[in-house]
């Protein structure tokens, strides 16, 4: 199975999807009921990885917390105004066992699903939650030493971070799982990574999971780093990830680790054995809507950028259609998904869904499809199936002022993909709410006296330029707010003089306000 340099991943909210299938089938659906036709469609769309969110066993204790927490309940009711108790299954991250949930068909159903994916060239990604377990995990009775214990003084200072757990062998005061900046998650218990036995137990869990799938997305992976753990709990933990990733790959050499990570710790996670790390920094800069910070982010070395998971939404973030205004959304998507790295999409993104679905819920609201946005993503996904942007060489380009004092050149971000066969794709985005102009400096290429043709694969623009003029000044672009081009660049024989386009004109001469099109100088 070929592993492209820049693969694509599609995240599925498993429990929500099965709820929808249950309604259409008239009975509870399991993983076996996922239609082959849907898997065929995902393969045809060009995905390499499918992440099935929340397939592992959870418990009634976590569900009770989810159903009774007032703050969470308000969020659920905003998502589902007709909220019912059965819609709240409990967080898929309050795991009580790394076996497939009974209601989803168990481990056997997952094994059959994995085989169906494999036959279509698709790899399976599942969750791993290193920091904590659910409240009613068997370890609470069998191995309480795996957890962080609290004292009466801890309860006085931070009562929201501790809970008394009822046990047959005596009640215990245990800490909720948390990060150092927020109160604990009340449906979880914090694992003690300062205890080597805890680390060994979690490596054993990873080894089990590695037999069920092809990779894991590790929830809040930076929380078990020694520095972070000490900042949160006041005790030093040995390194976990280098040993964990090494042990798993000894058994499954190509097993993939993706880190959910924040606080600029992406490189740290990659150095400790991860294949990919969330690129939250790019996402935040795109949300801010300014080109220069985005461009500066893309100056990083490819040994780093190629290991970043780039996204516009996921189960934690707001829906992209709600977070990004029209126009800005499409420009941000072109930047996100045509940059190097792993291209990470989320179920509902292509249809323009606007309501985020909490991982505690198993039902989605009914929403209308945004047909224009879906057409945009259809075109973008078609581009991403091309080997040039999956396996080619990537190079950030310089954008210079079109004339003295032309400040809008700073609004551009442009780069070039080149395949081993010489195919070239130029991506140029005016990431600003104003019309902008610039020259894009292209690397020199031997083409004699032939013309260079630029054909937009995302729009109607097509124009020819003199190769020598391009070498001297670059490609002139005049683009509307949030405009973008993805040019296929080819050289053509020079036309006869009476048929040649003037060098200062584009072949389509569309007005500058036309979305996504360029106007020549």
Short mmCIF file of C-alpha atoms in Angstrom, two decimals:
data_model
loop_
_atom_site.label_atom_id
_atom_site.label_comp_id
_atom_site.label_asym_id
_atom_site.label_seq_id
_atom_site.Cartn_x
_atom_site.Cartn_y
_atom_site.Cartn_z
CA UNK A 1 0.00 0.00 0.00
CA UNK A 2 1.57 3.29 -1.15
CA UNK A 3 2.14 5.92 1.56
CA UNK A 4 2.12 9.38 -0.03
CA UNK A 5 4.20 12.17 1.46
CA UNK A 6 1.01 14.16 2.02
CA UNK A 7 -1.84 11.74 2.84
CA UNK A 8 -5.47 12.67 3.49
CA UNK A 9 -7.48 11.69 6.56
CA UNK A 10 -11.24 11.74 7.10
CA UNK A 11 -12.65 11.77 10.62
CA UNK A 12 -16.01 10.06 11.17
CA UNK A 13 -18.19 10.53 14.25
CA UNK A 14 -18.87 6.80 14.55
CA UNK A 15 -21.72 6.85 17.07
CA UNK A 16 -23.57 9.64 15.27
CA UNK A 17 -23.25 7.84 11.94
CA UNK A 18 -24.55 4.60 13.42
CA UNK A 19 -27.49 6.45 14.99
CA UNK A 20 -28.43 7.71 11.53
CA UNK A 21 -28.05 4.21 10.09
CA UNK A 22 -30.22 2.83 12.91
CA UNK A 23 -33.05 5.15 11.96
CA UNK A 24 -32.89 4.09 8.31
CA UNK A 25 -32.62 0.37 9.18
CA UNK A 26 -35.29 0.40 11.88
CA UNK A 27 -32.97 -1.39 14.32
CA UNK A 28 -29.72 -0.70 16.20
CA UNK A 29 -26.83 -0.50 13.75
CA UNK A 30 -23.30 -1.77 14.37
CA UNK A 31 -20.02 -1.35 12.49
CA UNK A 32 -21.08 -4.26 10.28
CA UNK A 33 -23.94 -2.11 8.94
CA UNK A 34 -21.68 0.58 7.48
CA UNK A 35 -22.41 0.21 3.76
CA UNK A 36 -19.67 -0.92 1.41
CA UNK A 37 -20.88 1.80 -0.96
CA UNK A 38 -19.90 4.45 1.60
CA UNK A 39 -16.44 2.95 1.99
CA UNK A 40 -16.13 2.87 -1.80
CA UNK A 41 -17.06 6.55 -1.89
CA UNK A 42 -14.41 7.48 0.69
CA UNK A 43 -11.78 5.59 -1.28
CA UNK A 44 -12.83 7.26 -4.52
CA UNK A 45 -12.60 10.67 -2.86
CA UNK A 46 -8.90 10.05 -2.36
CA UNK A 47 -8.56 9.44 1.36
CA UNK A 48 -5.76 7.32 2.77
CA UNK A 49 -6.86 7.21 6.41
CA UNK A 50 -10.28 6.93 8.06
CA UNK A 51 -10.49 7.90 11.72
CA UNK A 52 -13.44 6.28 13.44
CA UNK A 53 -13.98 8.43 16.52
CA UNK A 54 -15.20 6.92 19.81
CA UNK A 55 -15.40 3.19 19.20
CA UNK A 56 -14.10 2.00 22.58
CA UNK A 57 -16.07 0.92 25.64
CA UNK A 58 -17.36 3.61 27.98
CA UNK A 59 -19.26 3.19 31.24
CA UNK A 60 -22.46 4.24 33.01
CA UNK A 61 -20.62 6.45 35.50
CA UNK A 62 -19.34 8.73 32.75
CA UNK A 63 -22.75 8.77 31.12
CA UNK A 64 -24.38 9.90 34.38
CA UNK A 65 -21.95 12.80 34.64
CA UNK A 66 -22.60 13.79 31.03
CA UNK A 67 -26.36 13.77 31.59
CA UNK A 68 -26.30 15.75 34.84
CA UNK A 69 -23.52 18.32 34.28
CA UNK A 70 -25.44 21.63 33.90
CA UNK A 71 -22.85 23.37 31.73
CA UNK A 72 -22.52 20.46 29.35
CA UNK A 73 -26.29 20.05 29.24
CA UNK A 74 -26.74 23.64 28.06
CA UNK A 75 -24.28 22.99 25.25
CA UNK A 76 -26.11 19.80 24.25
CA UNK A 77 -29.44 21.66 24.14
CA UNK A 78 -27.95 24.34 21.90
CA UNK A 79 -26.89 21.60 19.49
CA UNK A 80 -30.12 19.59 19.78
CA UNK A 81 -33.11 21.72 20.84
CA UNK A 82 -35.13 18.46 20.96
CA UNK A 83 -32.50 16.78 23.16
CA UNK A 84 -33.44 13.37 24.61
CA UNK A 85 -31.66 11.42 27.32
CA UNK A 86 -30.69 8.68 24.89
CA UNK A 87 -28.82 11.27 22.81
CA UNK A 88 -26.26 11.60 25.63
CA UNK A 89 -24.13 8.45 25.69
CA UNK A 90 -21.22 9.95 27.59
CA UNK A 91 -17.87 11.12 26.28
CA UNK A 92 -16.04 8.75 23.98
CA UNK A 93 -12.86 9.86 25.78
CA UNK A 94 -13.96 8.54 29.18
CA UNK A 95 -12.82 5.05 28.19
CA UNK A 96 -13.28 2.06 30.49
CA UNK A 97 -11.69 -0.58 28.24
CA UNK A 98 -9.84 -0.63 24.93
CA UNK A 99 -12.27 -3.03 23.37
CA UNK A 100 -14.90 -2.00 20.87
CA UNK A 101 -18.12 -0.92 22.54
CA UNK A 102 -20.70 -3.69 22.83
CA UNK A 103 -23.32 -1.50 21.12
CA UNK A 104 -21.03 -1.05 18.12
CA UNK A 105 -20.60 -4.79 17.56
CA UNK A 106 -17.47 -5.54 19.59
CA UNK A 107 -13.94 -6.28 18.44
CA UNK A 108 -15.08 -8.77 15.81
CA UNK A 109 -17.14 -6.13 13.99
CA UNK A 110 -14.17 -3.75 14.00
CA UNK A 111 -11.91 -6.46 12.57
CA UNK A 112 -14.37 -6.99 9.72
CA UNK A 113 -14.60 -3.25 9.11
CA UNK A 114 -10.81 -2.95 9.06
CA UNK A 115 -10.58 -5.69 6.46
CA UNK A 116 -13.21 -3.95 4.32
CA UNK A 117 -11.19 -0.73 4.55
CA UNK A 118 -7.94 -2.52 3.72
CA UNK A 119 -9.42 -3.98 0.53
CA UNK A 120 -10.11 -0.41 -0.60
CA UNK A 121 -6.65 0.88 0.23
CA UNK A 122 -7.87 2.67 3.36
CA UNK A 123 -6.10 2.60 6.74
CA UNK A 124 -7.88 2.68 10.07
CA UNK A 125 -7.13 5.25 12.78
CA UNK A 126 -8.56 4.94 16.32
CA UNK A 127 -8.37 6.89 19.59
CA UNK A 128 -5.86 6.49 22.38
CA UNK A 129 -6.37 8.54 25.56
CA UNK A 130 -3.09 8.49 27.51
CA UNK A 131 -3.85 10.99 30.26
CA UNK A 132 -6.90 9.48 31.97
CA UNK A 133 -9.56 6.78 32.08
CA UNK A 134 -13.28 6.73 32.72
CA UNK A 135 -14.58 6.83 36.30
CA UNK A 136 -15.52 3.15 36.34
CA UNK A 137 -12.45 1.66 34.71
CA UNK A 138 -11.57 -1.75 36.24
CA UNK A 139 -8.21 -0.36 37.33
CA UNK A 140 -9.98 1.67 40.04
CA UNK A 141 -10.56 -1.61 41.90
CA UNK A 142 -7.66 -3.66 40.58
CA UNK A 143 -4.85 -1.08 40.40
CA UNK A 144 -5.66 2.11 42.31
CA UNK A 145 -1.92 2.82 42.39
CA UNK A 146 -2.14 3.73 38.69
CA UNK A 147 -4.04 6.93 39.60
CA UNK A 148 -3.30 10.31 41.21
CA UNK A 149 -4.67 10.29 44.75
CA UNK A 150 -5.88 13.40 46.56
CA UNK A 151 -5.81 14.63 50.14
CA UNK A 152 -8.27 16.58 52.26
CA UNK A 153 -6.12 19.64 51.62
CA UNK A 154 -6.37 19.14 47.85
CA UNK A 155 -10.14 19.13 48.13
CA UNK A 156 -10.08 22.39 50.08
CA UNK A 157 -7.90 24.12 47.48
CA UNK A 158 -9.41 22.65 44.29
CA UNK A 159 -12.60 20.68 44.97
CA UNK A 160 -13.49 20.63 41.25
CA UNK A 161 -10.39 18.54 40.53
CA UNK A 162 -11.11 15.59 42.85
CA UNK A 163 -13.82 13.04 43.46
CA UNK A 164 -14.53 10.28 45.94
CA UNK A 165 -14.74 6.95 44.17
CA UNK A 166 -16.85 4.18 45.74
CA UNK A 167 -15.09 0.82 45.80
CA UNK A 168 -15.74 -2.60 47.31
CA UNK A 169 -12.36 -2.38 49.08
CA UNK A 170 -12.79 1.11 50.46
CA UNK A 171 -13.52 4.52 48.98
CA UNK A 172 -10.71 6.57 47.47
CA UNK A 173 -10.18 10.26 46.79
CA UNK A 174 -8.85 10.44 43.23
CA UNK A 175 -8.03 13.29 40.87
CA UNK A 176 -9.94 14.04 37.71
CA UNK A 177 -7.96 14.07 34.49
CA UNK A 178 -7.01 17.61 33.49
CA UNK A 179 -4.47 19.91 31.88
CA UNK A 180 -2.63 22.56 33.90
CA UNK A 181 -4.83 25.45 32.76
CA UNK A 182 -8.41 24.25 33.30
CA UNK A 183 -10.48 22.39 35.90
CA UNK A 184 -10.59 18.62 35.71
CA UNK A 185 -12.88 16.68 33.40
CA UNK A 186 -15.45 15.33 35.89
CA UNK A 187 -16.12 12.10 33.98
CA UNK A 188 -12.46 11.00 34.13
CA UNK A 189 -9.71 9.93 36.53
CA UNK A 190 -6.09 11.07 36.20
CA UNK A 191 -3.42 8.45 35.58
CA UNK A 192 -0.14 8.80 37.49
CA UNK A 193 2.72 8.83 34.97
CA UNK A 194 5.24 9.24 37.77
CA UNK A 195 4.54 5.56 38.51
CA UNK A 196 6.50 3.28 36.11
CA UNK A 197 3.80 0.61 36.53
CA UNK A 198 1.21 2.99 35.11
CA UNK A 199 3.38 3.64 32.09
CA UNK A 200 3.90 -0.07 31.52
CA UNK A 201 0.15 -0.68 31.77
CA UNK A 202 -0.56 2.03 29.17
CA UNK A 203 2.07 0.63 26.81
CA UNK A 204 0.29 -2.71 27.11
CA UNK A 205 -2.94 -0.98 26.10
CA UNK A 206 -1.20 0.54 23.09
CA UNK A 207 0.16 -2.85 22.05
CA UNK A 208 -3.39 -4.23 22.17
CA UNK A 209 -4.75 -1.37 20.08
CA UNK A 210 -1.94 -1.82 17.55
CA UNK A 211 -3.45 -5.20 16.71
CA UNK A 212 -6.82 -3.61 15.95
CA UNK A 213 -5.92 -0.72 13.64
CA UNK A 214 -3.16 0.97 11.65
CA UNK A 215 -2.63 4.04 13.80
CA UNK A 216 -3.84 6.08 16.76
CA UNK A 217 -4.70 9.68 17.35
CA UNK A 218 -3.44 10.36 20.87
CA UNK A 219 -5.72 12.65 22.82
CA UNK A 220 -3.95 15.63 24.48
CA UNK A 221 -0.67 13.77 23.99
CA UNK A 222 1.49 16.51 25.54
CA UNK A 223 -0.11 16.13 28.99
CA UNK A 224 2.14 13.17 29.86
CA UNK A 225 5.38 14.96 28.91
CA UNK A 226 7.57 15.19 32.02
CA UNK A 227 7.57 19.00 32.18
CA UNK A 228 3.82 19.32 31.61
CA UNK A 229 2.97 16.54 34.04
CA UNK A 230 5.15 18.11 36.73
CA UNK A 231 3.56 21.51 36.16
CA UNK A 232 0.11 19.98 36.55
CA UNK A 233 0.70 17.56 39.43
CA UNK A 234 3.93 18.62 41.13
CA UNK A 235 5.72 15.35 40.48
CA UNK A 236 8.23 14.38 37.82
CA UNK A 237 7.33 11.62 35.37
CA UNK A 238 9.81 9.63 33.26
CA UNK A 239 9.58 9.99 29.48
CA UNK A 240 6.72 7.90 28.12
CA UNK A 241 6.38 8.43 24.38
CA UNK A 242 9.83 7.38 23.10
CA UNK A 243 9.55 3.99 24.80
CA UNK A 244 5.87 3.56 23.92
CA UNK A 245 6.30 4.31 20.22
CA UNK A 246 9.44 2.17 20.04
CA UNK A 247 7.77 -0.83 21.65
CA UNK A 248 4.73 -0.64 19.40
CA UNK A 249 6.80 -0.32 16.23
CA UNK A 250 8.89 -3.32 17.21
CA UNK A 251 5.70 -5.31 16.84
CA UNK A 252 3.98 -3.27 14.10
CA UNK A 253 6.72 -1.42 12.16
CA UNK A 254 4.47 0.94 10.14
CA UNK A 255 2.10 1.80 12.96
CA UNK A 256 1.21 5.51 12.88
CA UNK A 257 1.08 7.90 15.85
CA UNK A 258 -0.68 11.26 15.54
CA UNK A 259 -0.55 13.70 18.46
CA UNK A 260 -3.23 16.13 19.47
CA UNK A 261 -0.85 18.77 20.84
CA UNK A 262 -0.90 22.47 21.69
CA UNK A 263 1.34 25.11 23.36
CA UNK A 264 3.99 24.98 20.58
CA UNK A 265 5.04 21.47 21.61
CA UNK A 266 4.58 19.99 18.13
CA UNK A 267 8.30 19.53 17.44
CA UNK A 268 8.77 17.97 20.87
CA UNK A 269 6.15 15.33 20.09
CA UNK A 270 7.67 14.60 16.68
CA UNK A 271 11.06 14.11 18.30
CA UNK A 272 9.55 11.58 20.71
CA UNK A 273 8.29 9.22 18.04
CA UNK A 274 5.13 10.73 16.56
CA UNK A 275 4.51 10.66 12.82
CA UNK A 276 2.19 13.66 12.86
CA UNK A 277 1.22 16.47 15.22
CA UNK A 278 -1.77 18.80 15.12
CA UNK A 279 -0.98 22.15 13.47
CA UNK A 280 -3.15 24.29 15.72
CA UNK A 281 -0.87 27.26 15.12
CA UNK A 282 -1.72 27.41 11.41
CA UNK A 283 -5.42 27.05 12.21
CA UNK A 284 -5.31 29.94 14.70
CA UNK A 285 -3.44 32.19 12.27
CA UNK A 286 -5.93 31.45 9.51
CA UNK A 287 -8.77 32.29 11.90
CA UNK A 288 -7.10 35.65 12.60
CA UNK A 289 -7.30 36.45 8.88
CA UNK A 290 -3.84 37.96 8.25
CA UNK A 291 -1.52 36.66 5.55
CA UNK A 292 1.88 37.51 7.00
CA UNK A 293 1.71 35.24 10.10
CA UNK A 294 0.43 32.40 7.91
CA UNK A 295 3.25 32.94 5.42
CA UNK A 296 5.82 33.08 8.22
CA UNK A 297 4.47 29.79 9.56
CA UNK A 298 5.06 28.20 6.15
CA UNK A 299 8.74 29.21 6.21
CA UNK A 300 9.46 26.28 8.55
CA UNK A 301 11.56 23.40 7.24
CA UNK A 302 9.86 20.60 5.37
CA UNK A 303 11.15 18.06 7.89
CA UNK A 304 8.71 19.79 10.27
CA UNK A 305 5.90 20.89 7.96
CA UNK A 306 5.60 17.47 6.36
CA UNK A 307 4.75 16.02 9.78
CA UNK A 308 1.93 18.43 10.65
CA UNK A 309 -1.76 17.49 10.54
CA UNK A 310 -3.52 20.45 8.97
CA UNK A 311 -7.21 20.97 9.59
CA UNK A 312 -10.01 23.54 9.57
CA UNK A 313 -12.32 21.72 11.94
CA UNK A 314 -12.51 18.58 14.04
CA UNK A 315 -14.67 17.36 16.92
CA UNK A 316 -13.02 19.88 19.29
CA UNK A 317 -13.07 23.00 17.10
CA UNK A 318 -16.04 24.99 15.82
CA UNK A 319 -17.37 24.01 12.43
CA UNK A 320 -15.38 25.68 9.66
CA UNK A 321 -18.55 26.99 8.00
CA UNK A 322 -19.38 28.79 11.25
CA UNK A 323 -15.85 29.93 12.09
CA UNK A 324 -14.84 31.24 8.65
CA UNK A 325 -16.91 33.69 6.61
CA UNK A 326 -17.77 32.76 3.01
CA UNK A 327 -14.83 33.53 0.76
CA UNK A 328 -12.41 33.44 3.66
CA UNK A 329 -13.42 29.79 4.20
CA UNK A 330 -12.42 28.73 0.70
CA UNK A 331 -9.15 30.70 0.78
CA UNK A 332 -8.23 29.17 4.14
CA UNK A 333 -9.03 25.69 2.82
CA UNK A 334 -6.76 26.16 -0.20
CA UNK A 335 -3.92 27.17 2.14
CA UNK A 336 -4.61 24.40 4.66
CA UNK A 337 -4.97 21.48 2.31
CA UNK A 338 -2.54 22.38 -0.47
CA UNK A 339 0.29 22.91 2.01
CA UNK A 340 2.60 20.00 2.85
CA UNK A 341 1.61 17.65 5.65
CA UNK A 342 -1.34 15.43 6.47
CA UNK A 343 -4.67 16.81 5.13
CA UNK A 344 -7.21 16.33 7.92
CA UNK A 345 -10.94 16.62 7.10
CA UNK A 346 -13.97 16.16 9.35
CA UNK A 347 -17.34 14.58 8.63
CA UNK A 348 -19.85 17.31 7.75
CA UNK A 349 -17.20 19.80 6.63
CA UNK A 350 -17.82 19.31 2.91
CA UNK A 351 -21.56 19.88 3.34
CA UNK A 352 -21.06 23.11 5.30
CA UNK A 353 -22.46 21.86 8.60
CA UNK A 354 -22.42 24.67 11.17
CA UNK A 355 -23.19 22.98 14.50
CA UNK A 356 -20.37 21.28 16.36
CA UNK A 357 -21.36 17.90 17.85
CA UNK A 358 -20.00 17.20 21.32
CA UNK A 359 -18.23 13.82 21.75
CA UNK A 360 -20.83 13.14 24.47
CA UNK A 361 -23.67 13.06 21.92
CA UNK A 362 -24.70 10.29 19.54
CA UNK A 363 -27.13 12.28 17.40
CA UNK A 364 -26.58 15.18 15.02
CA UNK A 365 -29.00 18.00 14.26
CA UNK A 366 -30.62 18.19 10.84
CA UNK A 367 -28.87 20.84 8.75
CA UNK A 368 -29.15 21.90 5.15
CA UNK A 369 -26.25 21.26 2.80
CA UNK A 370 -24.37 24.29 1.48
CA UNK A 371 -24.32 23.31 -2.19
CA UNK A 372 -21.78 25.95 -3.23
CA UNK A 373 -19.36 24.89 -0.51
CA UNK A 374 -19.78 21.25 -1.41
CA UNK A 375 -18.94 22.03 -5.03
CA UNK A 376 -15.83 23.85 -3.85
CA UNK A 377 -14.68 20.85 -1.82
CA UNK A 378 -15.41 18.51 -4.72
CA UNK A 379 -12.97 20.53 -6.84
CA UNK A 380 -10.41 20.72 -4.05
CA UNK A 381 -10.52 16.97 -3.36
CA UNK A 382 -10.05 16.29 -7.07
CA UNK A 383 -6.87 18.39 -6.94
CA UNK A 384 -5.63 16.55 -3.85
CA UNK A 385 -5.84 13.23 -5.68
CA UNK A 386 -3.11 14.40 -8.06
CA UNK A 387 0.33 12.95 -7.36
CA UNK A 388 2.04 16.33 -7.80
CA UNK A 389 0.52 17.69 -4.58
CA UNK A 390 0.68 14.33 -2.79
CA UNK A 391 4.28 13.36 -3.51
CA UNK A 392 5.89 16.35 -5.21
CA UNK A 393 8.47 18.90 -4.06
CA UNK A 394 7.09 22.00 -2.32
CA UNK A 395 8.60 25.48 -2.36
CA UNK A 396 7.33 28.74 -0.83
CA UNK A 397 7.59 31.65 -3.28
CA UNK A 398 8.37 35.33 -2.83
CA UNK A 399 5.64 37.87 -3.57
CA UNK A 400 6.95 41.36 -4.37
CA UNK A 401 5.15 44.75 -4.72
CA UNK A 402 3.60 45.39 -8.12
CA UNK A 403 4.78 49.01 -7.87
CA UNK A 404 6.48 51.23 -5.36
CA UNK A 405 4.29 51.59 -2.29
CA UNK A 406 2.08 48.63 -3.23
CA UNK A 407 1.52 47.33 0.33
CA UNK A 408 -1.07 44.76 -0.73
CA UNK A 409 1.67 42.41 -1.95
CA UNK A 410 2.02 41.51 1.73
CA UNK A 411 -1.47 39.94 1.54
CA UNK A 412 -0.31 37.12 -0.74
CA UNK A 413 0.84 33.61 0.02
CA UNK A 414 2.15 31.56 -2.88
CA UNK A 415 4.00 28.30 -3.37
CA UNK A 416 4.91 25.80 -6.05
CA UNK A 417 4.50 22.03 -6.21
CA UNK A 418 6.75 20.19 -8.69
CA UNK A 419 6.53 16.49 -9.53
CA UNK A 420 9.46 14.27 -10.45
CA UNK A 421 8.06 14.29 -14.00
CA UNK A 422 8.23 18.09 -14.07
CA UNK A 423 4.53 18.85 -13.61
CA UNK A 424 4.01 22.13 -11.77
CA UNK A 425 1.15 23.54 -9.69
CA UNK A 426 1.29 27.16 -8.55
CA UNK A 427 -0.95 28.01 -5.58
CA UNK A 428 -1.55 31.72 -4.94
CA UNK A 429 -3.94 33.16 -2.35
CA UNK A 430 -4.82 36.76 -1.53
CA UNK A 431 -5.53 36.14 2.14
CA UNK A 432 -7.11 39.50 2.88
CA UNK A 433 -10.47 41.26 2.80
CA UNK A 434 -9.21 43.71 0.15
CA UNK A 435 -8.18 43.54 -3.49
CA UNK A 436 -4.42 42.99 -3.79
CA UNK A 437 -1.66 42.96 -6.39
CA UNK A 438 1.82 41.46 -6.53
CA UNK A 439 4.45 39.77 -8.63
CA UNK A 440 5.08 36.13 -7.80
CA UNK A 441 8.71 35.20 -8.38
CA UNK A 442 8.91 31.80 -10.03
CA UNK A 443 12.06 29.64 -10.11
CA UNK A 444 13.87 29.72 -13.43
CA UNK A 445 13.09 26.93 -15.85
CA UNK A 446 14.61 26.24 -19.23
CA UNK A 447 11.95 26.65 -21.88
CA UNK A 448 13.65 28.41 -24.76
CA UNK A 449 11.45 31.10 -26.25
CA UNK A 450 8.24 29.27 -25.58
CA UNK A 451 5.30 30.81 -23.76
CA UNK A 452 4.22 29.71 -20.31
CA UNK A 453 0.55 28.91 -19.86
CA UNK A 454 -1.22 29.29 -16.51
CA UNK A 455 -4.53 27.42 -16.31
CA UNK A 456 -6.54 27.68 -13.08
CA UNK A 457 -7.73 24.28 -11.93
CA UNK A 458 -10.16 25.86 -9.44
CA UNK A 459 -11.65 28.48 -11.77
CA UNK A 460 -11.83 29.77 -15.33
CA UNK A 461 -8.65 31.85 -15.59
CA UNK A 462 -6.20 30.86 -18.31
CA UNK A 463 -3.46 33.04 -19.75
CA UNK A 464 -0.10 32.86 -21.48
CA UNK A 465 3.03 34.74 -20.43
CA UNK A 466 6.41 35.32 -21.99
CA UNK A 467 9.02 33.15 -20.28
CA UNK A 468 11.67 35.88 -20.29
CA UNK A 469 9.27 38.43 -18.82
CA UNK A 470 8.39 35.96 -16.06
CA UNK A 471 12.05 35.46 -15.31
CA UNK A 472 12.67 39.18 -15.08
CA UNK A 473 9.65 40.32 -13.05
CA UNK A 474 7.58 37.32 -12.07
CA UNK A 475 3.90 36.59 -12.59
CA UNK A 476 1.66 39.60 -12.05
CA UNK A 477 -1.54 38.92 -10.09
CA UNK A 478 -4.41 41.25 -9.29
CA UNK A 479 -6.90 39.39 -7.14
CA UNK A 480 -10.10 40.16 -5.22
CA UNK A 481 -10.57 39.73 -1.49
CA UNK A 482 -9.92 36.11 -0.48
CA UNK A 483 -9.10 35.24 -4.09
CA UNK A 484 -7.12 32.13 -4.97
CA UNK A 485 -5.68 30.29 -7.93
CA UNK A 486 -4.29 26.80 -8.35
CA UNK A 487 -2.47 27.03 -11.67
CA UNK A 488 -1.33 24.15 -13.82
CA UNK A 489 1.84 25.53 -15.45
CA UNK A 490 2.87 24.30 -18.89
CA UNK A 491 5.06 25.60 -21.69
CA UNK A 492 3.62 25.91 -25.18
CA UNK A 493 5.00 26.71 -28.61
CA UNK A 494 4.97 30.44 -29.25
CA UNK A 495 1.90 31.54 -31.19
CA UNK A 496 2.18 33.47 -34.45
CA UNK A 497 2.55 37.21 -33.90
CA UNK A 498 -0.98 38.02 -35.03
CA UNK A 499 -2.47 35.46 -32.58
CA UNK A 500 -0.26 36.19 -29.58
CA UNK A 501 -1.89 37.60 -26.47
CA UNK A 502 -0.51 40.94 -25.34
CA UNK A 503 1.94 40.27 -22.50
CA UNK A 504 0.10 42.69 -20.25
CA UNK A 505 -3.32 41.06 -20.59
CA UNK A 506 -4.84 37.94 -19.19
CA UNK A 507 -6.59 35.70 -21.67
CA UNK A 508 -9.94 36.09 -19.93
CA UNK A 509 -9.87 39.76 -18.89
CA UNK A 510 -12.38 39.19 -16.11
CA UNK A 511 -13.12 42.19 -13.91
CA UNK A 512 -11.20 42.32 -10.66
CA UNK A 513 -14.31 41.70 -8.58
CA UNK A 514 -14.91 38.31 -10.18
CA UNK A 515 -14.35 35.72 -7.40
CA UNK A 516 -11.16 33.68 -7.61
CA UNK A 517 -10.00 35.15 -10.95
CA UNK A 518 -6.92 37.17 -11.86
CA UNK A 519 -6.76 40.30 -13.96
CA UNK A 520 -3.57 40.82 -15.92
CA UNK A 521 -1.37 43.89 -15.48
#
